[in-house]
Amino acid sequence: MSSSASGFVNGVVNGGVSFWYADDGLPAVREPLAGDDSADVVIVGGGYTGLWTAYYLKKAVPSLRITVLEQRFCGYGASGRNGGWLYNGIAGRDRYAKLHGHEAAVRLQRAMNDTVDEVVRVVAEEGFDAGVHRGGVLEVARTPAQLARLREFHAHELSYGEHDRELYGARETAEWVRVAGAVGSSWTPHGARVHPVKLVKGLAAAVEALGVDVRESTPVTEILPGRAVTPYGTVRAPYVLRCTEGFTAALKGERRTWLPMNSSMIATEPLSDERWAAVGWAGREALGDMAHAYMYAQRTVDGRIALGGRGVPYRFGSRTDNDGRTRFETARALREILVGFFPALAGVRVEHAWSGVLGVPRDWCATVTLDRAAGVGWAGGYVGSGVATANLAARTLRDLVLVDSGQGSRTDLTDLPWVGHRVRRWEPEPLRWLGVQGMYATYRAADRRETESHAAGSSRLARIADRVAGRH
């Protein structure tokens, strides 16, 4: 269906970066870089990773001159468009267990568990409202195959030391939230709902208050040892840290480093008390499922449901969108998921739809690295789990820089198995596009087959898609 110039599609606000900005307002844009400059550390990217890194470095060594360069405004990318899941998931943990041993992966998982607490602590200490509600994360199963995966998943998490995780049957799940057809669920306390934009705005303000120089409307076109190049000038520094996640492909020489995967979301109108009574969800847990093409949702501060999933997963040539616009078909598919989960909401209006990109390495492993010879560091590849992982990555980058500059010593974080991990680049086009499109089409077909057959085991199609993806 066609859309109007105002960004409305059949009454749904389409894009405008995200619902979170429609709710909290676009920020006043900070000044761009005024010309060539120098710093002790230059950070490329004003999202969660970049801002947290600036925050922790400045806290550790207040005398450091730190410059953050952001192409649009802080939080323009995934940090201002995500589902608001502050939780303990991290991409690549199982692979790190294979590479470095199980105990190393357990240490990584414990660090992620602690990261949820750390973000909540800093938000309280800095005194800004990020819409935090600590309800944990509830992941539900709705078919026999999903239930089998849920039980396997639950046992797997226990093996990584998460002994406070709980497994529920159909009746207990309904006491948490009334998802149609739910036959079981797994809940972890290591999670919270946040308002993504309030979090990134509060963090940006805290960073500036510490004395960090934040420059917006300043796209970095190339990162080289000792300098970040922009149309307005070059910033030189002993350390240049790339914190660009899904937008990394736009940098010179990085086209095939991380794949910019699209994820899309919708937000409903505020629900009435009667509708919430039909849904339940009083604990405001972050809500997900065990489908191969999974969904994620939250109950927002103002009483809506924000729900996301993969729409058009990838754009040819690693292109990224400008303002979060998404296809009508994607918004409609997400609404069908919403009503499938909660049939009582069949008459509820969807008021906003948007999309964003996340960074996916070829082996689906999040990483933190500092190339000591070049003075160039980077963190990312979170594969959709970046709200909390960005904080752990930032603290790790801080420690790596302080060790290398002689202002600190090795820490538990610098010894985590994701530090220094390297992976091969993505295939050239059109193989990249064909592979991703085929992978998600296969995952969706696997979900349909499992729903229709009521088989107790996962579809073989999903295993094929996993091999294409490089996840195993």
Coordinates of C-alpha atoms in Angstrom, one line a residue:
M1 CA 0.0 0.0 0.0
S2 CA 1.1 3.5 -0.6
S3 CA 2.2 5.9 2.0
S4 CA 1.7 9.6 2.3
A5 CA 4.5 12.2 2.5
S6 CA 3.7 12.6 6.2
G7 CA 4.9 9.1 6.9
F8 CA 1.4 7.6 7.6
V9 CA 0.5 4.2 6.2
N10 CA -3.2 3.3 6.8
G11 CA -3.2 5.5 9.9
V12 CA 0.1 4.0 11.2
V13 CA 3.0 6.4 11.8
N14 CA 5.8 4.9 9.7
G15 CA 9.3 5.6 10.7
G16 CA 10.2 8.9 12.2
V17 CA 13.2 7.0 13.6
S18 CA 11.1 5.1 16.1
F19 CA 8.1 5.2 18.4
W20 CA 10.5 5.9 21.3
Y21 CA 11.3 9.3 19.7
A22 CA 7.7 10.0 18.9
D23 CA 7.0 9.4 22.6
D24 CA 10.0 11.3 24.1
G25 CA 10.8 13.8 21.4
L26 CA 13.7 14.2 19.0
P27 CA 16.8 15.7 20.7
A28 CA 18.2 19.1 20.0
V29 CA 21.2 18.3 17.8
R30 CA 24.6 19.1 19.1
E31 CA 27.2 21.1 17.1
P32 CA 29.2 19.3 14.4
L33 CA 33.0 19.1 14.5
A34 CA 34.4 22.5 13.8
G35 CA 37.6 21.4 12.1
D36 CA 40.8 19.4 12.7
D37 CA 41.1 18.5 16.3
S38 CA 43.0 16.2 18.7
A39 CA 42.1 14.1 21.7
D40 CA 43.4 11.3 23.8
V41 CA 40.6 9.0 22.7
V42 CA 38.2 9.5 19.8
I43 CA 35.0 7.4 19.8
V44 CA 33.1 6.8 16.5
G45 CA 29.4 6.3 17.2
G46 CA 27.1 7.9 19.7
G47 CA 25.0 4.9 20.6
Y48 CA 25.1 2.8 23.7
T49 CA 28.6 1.4 23.1
G50 CA 30.2 4.7 22.3
L51 CA 28.5 6.6 25.1
W52 CA 29.1 3.9 27.7
T53 CA 32.8 3.8 26.7
A54 CA 33.2 7.5 27.0
Y55 CA 31.4 7.4 30.4
Y56 CA 33.6 4.7 31.9
L57 CA 36.9 6.1 30.5
K58 CA 36.1 9.6 31.8
K59 CA 35.1 8.2 35.2
A60 CA 38.3 6.2 35.4
V61 CA 40.7 9.0 34.3
P62 CA 38.9 12.4 34.4
S63 CA 41.8 14.1 32.7
L64 CA 41.3 12.2 29.5
R65 CA 40.3 14.3 26.5
I66 CA 37.6 12.3 24.8
T67 CA 35.7 13.1 21.6
V68 CA 32.6 11.3 20.4
L69 CA 31.7 11.6 16.7
E70 CA 28.1 10.8 15.7
Q71 CA 26.8 10.9 12.1
R72 CA 23.3 12.1 13.1
F73 CA 22.4 12.4 16.7
C74 CA 23.1 10.2 19.7
G75 CA 20.8 7.2 19.7
Y76 CA 19.9 7.5 16.0
G77 CA 20.8 3.9 15.3
A78 CA 19.9 0.7 17.1
S79 CA 20.2 2.4 20.5
G80 CA 17.1 4.5 19.8
R81 CA 15.1 1.8 17.9
N82 CA 15.4 -1.4 19.9
G83 CA 12.9 -3.4 21.9
G84 CA 14.1 -2.2 25.3
W85 CA 15.3 -5.6 26.5
L86 CA 18.0 -5.0 29.1
Y87 CA 18.9 -8.7 29.6
N88 CA 21.7 -11.1 30.0
G89 CA 21.8 -12.7 26.6
I90 CA 25.1 -12.5 24.6
A91 CA 25.7 -13.6 21.0
G92 CA 28.3 -16.3 20.6
R93 CA 28.6 -17.8 24.1
D94 CA 28.4 -21.4 22.9
R95 CA 31.1 -20.8 20.3
Y96 CA 33.3 -19.3 22.9
A97 CA 32.8 -22.3 25.1
K98 CA 34.1 -24.5 22.2
L99 CA 37.0 -22.3 21.5
H100 CA 38.1 -21.4 25.1
G101 CA 36.4 -24.0 27.3
H102 CA 33.2 -24.1 29.2
E103 CA 34.4 -22.3 32.3
A104 CA 35.5 -19.3 30.2
A105 CA 32.0 -19.1 28.7
V106 CA 30.5 -19.3 32.3
R107 CA 32.6 -16.3 33.2
L108 CA 31.3 -14.4 30.2
Q109 CA 27.7 -15.3 31.2
R110 CA 28.3 -14.2 34.8
A111 CA 29.6 -10.9 33.6
M112 CA 26.4 -10.5 31.5
N113 CA 24.3 -11.3 34.5
D114 CA 26.1 -8.6 36.5
T115 CA 25.8 -6.1 33.6
V116 CA 22.0 -5.9 34.0
D117 CA 22.6 -4.8 37.6
E118 CA 25.3 -2.4 36.5
V119 CA 23.1 -0.5 34.1
V120 CA 20.3 -0.2 36.6
R121 CA 22.9 1.0 39.2
V122 CA 24.3 3.8 36.9
V123 CA 20.9 5.0 35.9
A124 CA 20.0 5.4 39.6
E125 CA 23.3 7.0 40.5
E126 CA 23.1 9.5 37.6
G127 CA 19.5 10.2 38.5
F128 CA 17.7 10.0 35.1
D129 CA 14.5 8.3 34.2
A130 CA 15.1 5.4 31.7
G131 CA 11.7 3.7 32.2
V132 CA 13.4 0.8 34.0
H133 CA 11.2 -2.0 35.4
R134 CA 13.0 -5.2 36.6
G135 CA 10.5 -7.9 35.7
G136 CA 13.0 -10.3 34.2
V137 CA 12.6 -12.1 30.8
L138 CA 9.9 -14.6 30.1
E139 CA 10.3 -16.8 26.9
V140 CA 7.2 -18.9 25.9
A141 CA 6.6 -22.0 23.8
R142 CA 3.4 -22.4 21.8
T143 CA 4.0 -25.7 19.9
P144 CA 5.4 -29.1 20.9
A145 CA 8.6 -28.4 19.0
Q146 CA 9.0 -25.1 20.7
L147 CA 8.4 -26.7 24.1
A148 CA 11.2 -29.2 23.3
R149 CA 13.5 -26.4 22.4
L150 CA 12.4 -24.4 25.5
R151 CA 13.3 -27.3 27.8
E152 CA 16.6 -27.8 26.1
F153 CA 17.3 -24.0 26.3
H154 CA 16.4 -23.9 30.0
A155 CA 18.7 -26.8 30.8
H156 CA 21.5 -25.2 28.7
E157 CA 21.2 -21.9 30.6
L158 CA 21.4 -23.8 33.9
S159 CA 24.6 -25.4 32.7
Y160 CA 26.1 -21.9 32.5
G161 CA 25.4 -21.2 36.1
E162 CA 22.0 -19.5 35.9
H163 CA 20.5 -21.4 38.7
D164 CA 17.9 -18.8 39.5
R165 CA 16.1 -19.4 36.2
E166 CA 12.7 -21.0 36.5
L167 CA 10.7 -23.4 34.2
Y168 CA 6.9 -23.2 34.0
G169 CA 4.2 -25.3 32.5
A170 CA 1.1 -24.1 30.7
R171 CA -0.9 -23.2 33.8
E172 CA 1.9 -21.4 35.5
T173 CA 2.7 -19.5 32.3
A174 CA -0.9 -18.2 32.1
E175 CA -0.5 -16.8 35.6
W176 CA 2.3 -14.6 34.3
V177 CA 0.8 -13.6 30.9
R178 CA -2.1 -15.1 28.9
V179 CA -0.4 -16.0 25.6
A180 CA -2.8 -18.0 23.5
G181 CA -1.6 -21.6 23.1
A182 CA 1.3 -21.3 25.5
V183 CA 2.4 -24.7 26.7
G184 CA 5.4 -23.6 28.8
S185 CA 7.9 -20.9 29.5
S186 CA 11.3 -20.1 31.0
W187 CA 11.9 -17.1 33.2
T188 CA 15.1 -15.4 34.3
P189 CA 15.4 -12.5 36.8
H190 CA 18.4 -11.1 34.9
G191 CA 16.4 -8.7 32.8
A192 CA 14.5 -5.5 32.8
R193 CA 12.4 -3.4 30.5
V194 CA 13.8 0.0 29.6
H195 CA 12.7 3.0 27.4
P196 CA 15.6 2.9 24.9
V197 CA 15.5 6.6 24.0
K198 CA 15.3 7.8 27.6
L199 CA 18.3 5.6 28.4
V200 CA 20.4 6.9 25.6
K201 CA 19.4 10.6 26.2
G202 CA 20.2 10.3 29.9
L203 CA 23.5 8.6 29.1
A204 CA 24.5 11.3 26.6
A205 CA 23.7 14.0 29.1
A206 CA 25.8 12.3 31.8
V207 CA 28.7 11.9 29.4
E208 CA 28.6 15.6 28.5
A209 CA 28.4 16.6 32.2
L210 CA 31.6 14.7 32.7
G211 CA 33.3 16.9 30.1
V212 CA 33.3 14.6 27.1
D213 CA 33.1 16.5 23.8
V214 CA 30.1 15.1 21.8
R215 CA 29.9 16.1 18.2
E216 CA 26.8 15.3 16.2
S217 CA 25.9 15.6 12.5
T218 CA 29.5 14.5 11.9
P219 CA 29.8 11.3 9.8
V220 CA 33.1 9.5 10.0
T221 CA 34.1 8.2 6.5
E222 CA 37.3 6.4 7.4
I223 CA 39.1 5.1 10.5
L224 CA 42.8 4.9 10.3
P225 CA 45.5 4.4 12.9
G226 CA 45.6 7.5 15.0
R227 CA 42.8 9.4 13.3
A228 CA 39.1 9.5 12.4
V229 CA 38.3 11.3 9.1
T230 CA 35.1 13.3 8.6
P231 CA 34.0 15.9 6.0
Y232 CA 34.6 18.6 8.6
G233 CA 38.1 17.7 9.6
T234 CA 40.2 14.9 11.1
V235 CA 40.4 14.1 14.8
R236 CA 43.8 12.6 15.8
A237 CA 44.2 10.5 18.9
P238 CA 46.3 7.6 20.1
Y239 CA 43.2 5.6 20.4
V240 CA 40.3 5.4 17.9
L241 CA 37.4 3.3 18.9
R242 CA 34.8 2.1 16.4
C243 CA 31.4 1.8 18.1
T244 CA 29.2 1.8 15.0
E245 CA 27.3 -1.6 15.2
G246 CA 24.9 -1.9 12.3
F247 CA 26.2 1.1 10.5
T248 CA 29.8 -0.3 10.3
A249 CA 29.4 -1.3 6.7
A250 CA 29.2 2.4 5.7
L251 CA 32.9 2.9 6.7
K252 CA 35.6 2.7 4.1
G253 CA 37.0 -0.9 4.0
E254 CA 34.3 -2.3 6.3
R255 CA 31.5 -3.2 3.8
R256 CA 31.8 -7.0 4.6
T257 CA 32.8 -6.8 8.3
W258 CA 29.4 -7.0 9.9
L259 CA 26.1 -7.5 8.1
P260 CA 23.5 -4.8 8.9
M261 CA 20.5 -7.0 9.7
N262 CA 17.1 -5.3 9.8
S263 CA 14.6 -5.7 12.7
S264 CA 11.2 -4.1 12.7
M265 CA 8.8 -3.1 15.4
I266 CA 5.2 -1.9 16.0
A267 CA 3.6 -0.2 19.0
T268 CA -0.1 -0.3 19.8
E269 CA -2.3 2.3 21.2
P270 CA -2.4 2.5 25.0
L271 CA -4.5 -0.5 26.2
S272 CA -7.4 0.0 28.5
D273 CA -7.5 -1.6 32.0
E274 CA -10.0 -4.1 30.6
R275 CA -7.7 -5.2 27.9
W276 CA -4.8 -5.5 30.3
A277 CA -6.9 -7.7 32.5
A278 CA -7.5 -10.0 29.5
V279 CA -3.8 -10.1 28.8
G280 CA -2.3 -10.3 32.3
W281 CA 1.4 -9.4 32.1
A282 CA 1.2 -7.6 35.5
G283 CA 4.9 -8.3 36.0
R284 CA 5.9 -6.4 32.9
E285 CA 8.5 -9.0 32.0
A286 CA 10.3 -8.7 28.7
L287 CA 8.5 -11.3 26.5
G288 CA 9.9 -13.5 23.8
D289 CA 9.2 -16.9 22.2
M290 CA 10.9 -20.0 21.0
A291 CA 10.1 -19.7 17.3
H292 CA 13.0 -19.8 14.8
A293 CA 11.9 -16.4 13.5
Y294 CA 11.3 -15.2 17.0
M295 CA 9.4 -12.2 18.4
Y296 CA 10.3 -9.9 21.3
A297 CA 8.0 -7.5 23.2
Q298 CA 7.6 -5.3 26.1
R299 CA 4.8 -3.6 28.1
T300 CA 5.7 0.1 27.8
V301 CA 5.8 2.7 30.5
D302 CA 2.5 4.3 29.1
G303 CA 0.7 1.0 28.8
R304 CA 1.2 -0.1 25.1
I305 CA 2.7 -3.2 23.7
A306 CA 5.8 -2.8 21.6
L307 CA 6.6 -5.9 19.6
G308 CA 9.3 -6.7 17.1
G309 CA 10.7 -9.3 14.8
R310 CA 12.4 -9.7 11.4
G311 CA 10.7 -8.1 8.5
V312 CA 12.9 -7.5 5.5
P313 CA 16.0 -8.9 7.1
Y314 CA 18.7 -7.5 4.8
R315 CA 19.0 -4.9 2.0
F316 CA 21.2 -5.6 -0.9
G317 CA 24.7 -4.2 -0.7
S318 CA 24.5 -3.7 3.1
R319 CA 22.4 -0.6 2.7
T320 CA 20.8 0.9 5.8
D321 CA 17.6 3.0 6.0
N322 CA 17.5 6.7 6.9
D323 CA 14.5 7.2 9.2
G324 CA 13.2 3.8 10.3
R325 CA 10.5 3.4 7.6
T326 CA 9.3 -0.1 7.2
R327 CA 7.1 -1.9 4.7
F328 CA 3.4 -2.1 5.3
E329 CA 3.6 -5.9 4.9
T330 CA 6.1 -6.1 7.7
A331 CA 3.9 -4.1 10.1
R332 CA 0.9 -6.3 9.1
A333 CA 2.9 -9.4 9.8
L334 CA 3.9 -8.1 13.2
R335 CA 0.3 -7.3 14.0
E336 CA -0.7 -10.8 13.2
I337 CA 1.9 -12.1 15.7
L338 CA 0.4 -9.7 18.3
V339 CA -3.1 -10.9 17.8
G340 CA -2.0 -14.5 17.6
F341 CA -0.4 -14.2 21.0
F342 CA -3.3 -12.1 22.4
P343 CA -6.6 -12.7 20.5
A344 CA -8.4 -10.3 22.9
L345 CA -6.5 -7.5 21.2
A346 CA -7.9 -8.1 17.7
G347 CA -9.5 -4.6 17.8
V348 CA -6.5 -2.8 19.1
R349 CA -4.9 -0.2 16.8
V350 CA -1.3 -0.2 15.9
E351 CA -0.1 3.4 16.0
H352 CA 3.6 3.2 15.0
A353 CA 5.9 1.0 12.9
W354 CA 9.6 1.4 12.5
S355 CA 12.8 -0.5 11.6
G356 CA 16.5 -0.4 12.6
V357 CA 19.7 -2.3 11.9
L358 CA 21.9 -4.5 14.1
G359 CA 25.4 -5.8 13.5
V360 CA 25.9 -9.5 12.6
P361 CA 29.4 -10.9 12.3
R362 CA 29.9 -14.0 10.0
D363 CA 30.0 -16.3 13.0
W364 CA 27.3 -14.5 15.0
C365 CA 29.7 -13.7 17.9
A366 CA 29.8 -10.4 19.7
T367 CA 33.4 -9.2 20.1
V368 CA 35.6 -6.6 21.8
T369 CA 39.1 -5.9 20.4
L370 CA 41.9 -3.4 20.7
D371 CA 44.6 -3.6 18.1
R372 CA 47.5 -2.3 20.2
A373 CA 49.8 -1.7 17.2
A374 CA 47.3 0.5 15.4
G375 CA 45.6 2.0 18.5
V376 CA 42.3 1.1 16.8
G377 CA 39.6 -0.7 18.9
W378 CA 36.1 -1.8 18.3
A379 CA 33.1 -3.5 19.9
G380 CA 29.8 -4.8 18.6
G381 CA 28.3 -7.5 16.5
Y382 CA 25.6 -8.0 19.2
V383 CA 23.1 -9.7 16.9
G384 CA 20.2 -8.0 18.6
S385 CA 21.3 -8.3 22.3
G386 CA 23.1 -5.0 22.5
V387 CA 21.2 -3.1 25.2
A388 CA 23.1 -4.7 28.0
T389 CA 26.0 -6.2 26.0
A390 CA 27.1 -2.7 24.9
N391 CA 27.7 -1.8 28.6
L392 CA 29.9 -4.8 29.2
A393 CA 31.7 -4.1 25.9
A394 CA 32.3 -0.5 27.0
R395 CA 33.7 -1.4 30.3
T396 CA 36.0 -3.9 28.6
L397 CA 37.2 -1.3 26.0
R398 CA 37.9 1.0 28.9
D399 CA 40.1 -1.6 30.6
L400 CA 41.9 -2.5 27.4
V401 CA 42.7 1.2 26.7
L402 CA 43.9 1.8 30.3
V403 CA 46.1 -1.3 30.2
D404 CA 47.6 -0.4 26.9
S405 CA 48.2 3.3 27.9
G406 CA 49.8 2.2 31.2
Q407 CA 47.0 3.7 33.3
G408 CA 45.6 0.3 34.5
S409 CA 46.3 -3.4 34.8
R410 CA 44.5 -6.4 33.4
T411 CA 41.1 -7.2 34.9
D412 CA 38.6 -10.0 34.9
L413 CA 36.9 -8.2 31.9
T414 CA 40.1 -8.1 29.7
D415 CA 40.4 -11.9 30.2
L416 CA 36.9 -12.8 29.0
P417 CA 36.9 -15.0 25.9
W418 CA 35.2 -12.6 23.5
V419 CA 38.2 -10.2 23.8
G420 CA 40.3 -10.2 20.6
H421 CA 38.1 -12.6 18.7
R422 CA 38.4 -12.3 14.9
V423 CA 36.2 -13.8 12.2
R424 CA 36.2 -13.9 8.4
R425 CA 34.3 -11.4 6.4
W426 CA 30.9 -11.9 4.9
E427 CA 30.6 -13.1 1.3
P428 CA 30.4 -10.6 -1.5
E429 CA 27.1 -9.8 -3.2
P430 CA 24.9 -11.3 -4.5
L431 CA 25.8 -14.3 -2.3
R432 CA 25.3 -12.2 0.9
W433 CA 21.8 -11.2 -0.1
L434 CA 20.8 -14.6 -1.4
G435 CA 22.1 -16.3 1.7
V436 CA 20.3 -14.1 4.2
Q437 CA 17.0 -14.0 2.3
G438 CA 17.1 -17.8 2.0
M439 CA 18.0 -18.3 5.6
Y440 CA 15.0 -16.3 7.0
A441 CA 12.6 -17.8 4.4
T442 CA 13.7 -21.2 5.7
Y443 CA 13.3 -20.3 9.3
R444 CA 9.8 -19.0 8.6
A445 CA 9.0 -22.2 6.7
A446 CA 10.3 -24.3 9.7
D447 CA 8.0 -22.4 12.0
R448 CA 5.0 -23.0 9.8
R449 CA 5.8 -26.7 9.5
E450 CA 6.1 -27.0 13.2
T451 CA 2.8 -25.2 13.8
E452 CA 0.9 -27.3 11.2
S453 CA 2.4 -30.7 12.1
H454 CA 2.4 -30.4 15.9
A455 CA 5.6 -32.5 15.8
A456 CA 7.6 -32.7 19.0
G457 CA 11.0 -32.1 17.3
S458 CA 12.4 -29.1 15.6
S459 CA 12.0 -29.0 11.8
R460 CA 15.0 -30.1 9.7
L461 CA 14.6 -26.9 7.8
A462 CA 15.8 -24.9 10.8
R463 CA 19.0 -27.0 11.0
I464 CA 19.6 -26.2 7.3
A465 CA 19.1 -22.5 8.0
D466 CA 21.5 -22.7 10.9
R467 CA 24.2 -24.1 8.7
V468 CA 23.6 -21.4 6.1
A469 CA 23.9 -18.8 8.8
G470 CA 27.1 -20.2 10.2
R471 CA 25.6 -20.5 13.7
H472 CA 26.9 -24.0 14.2

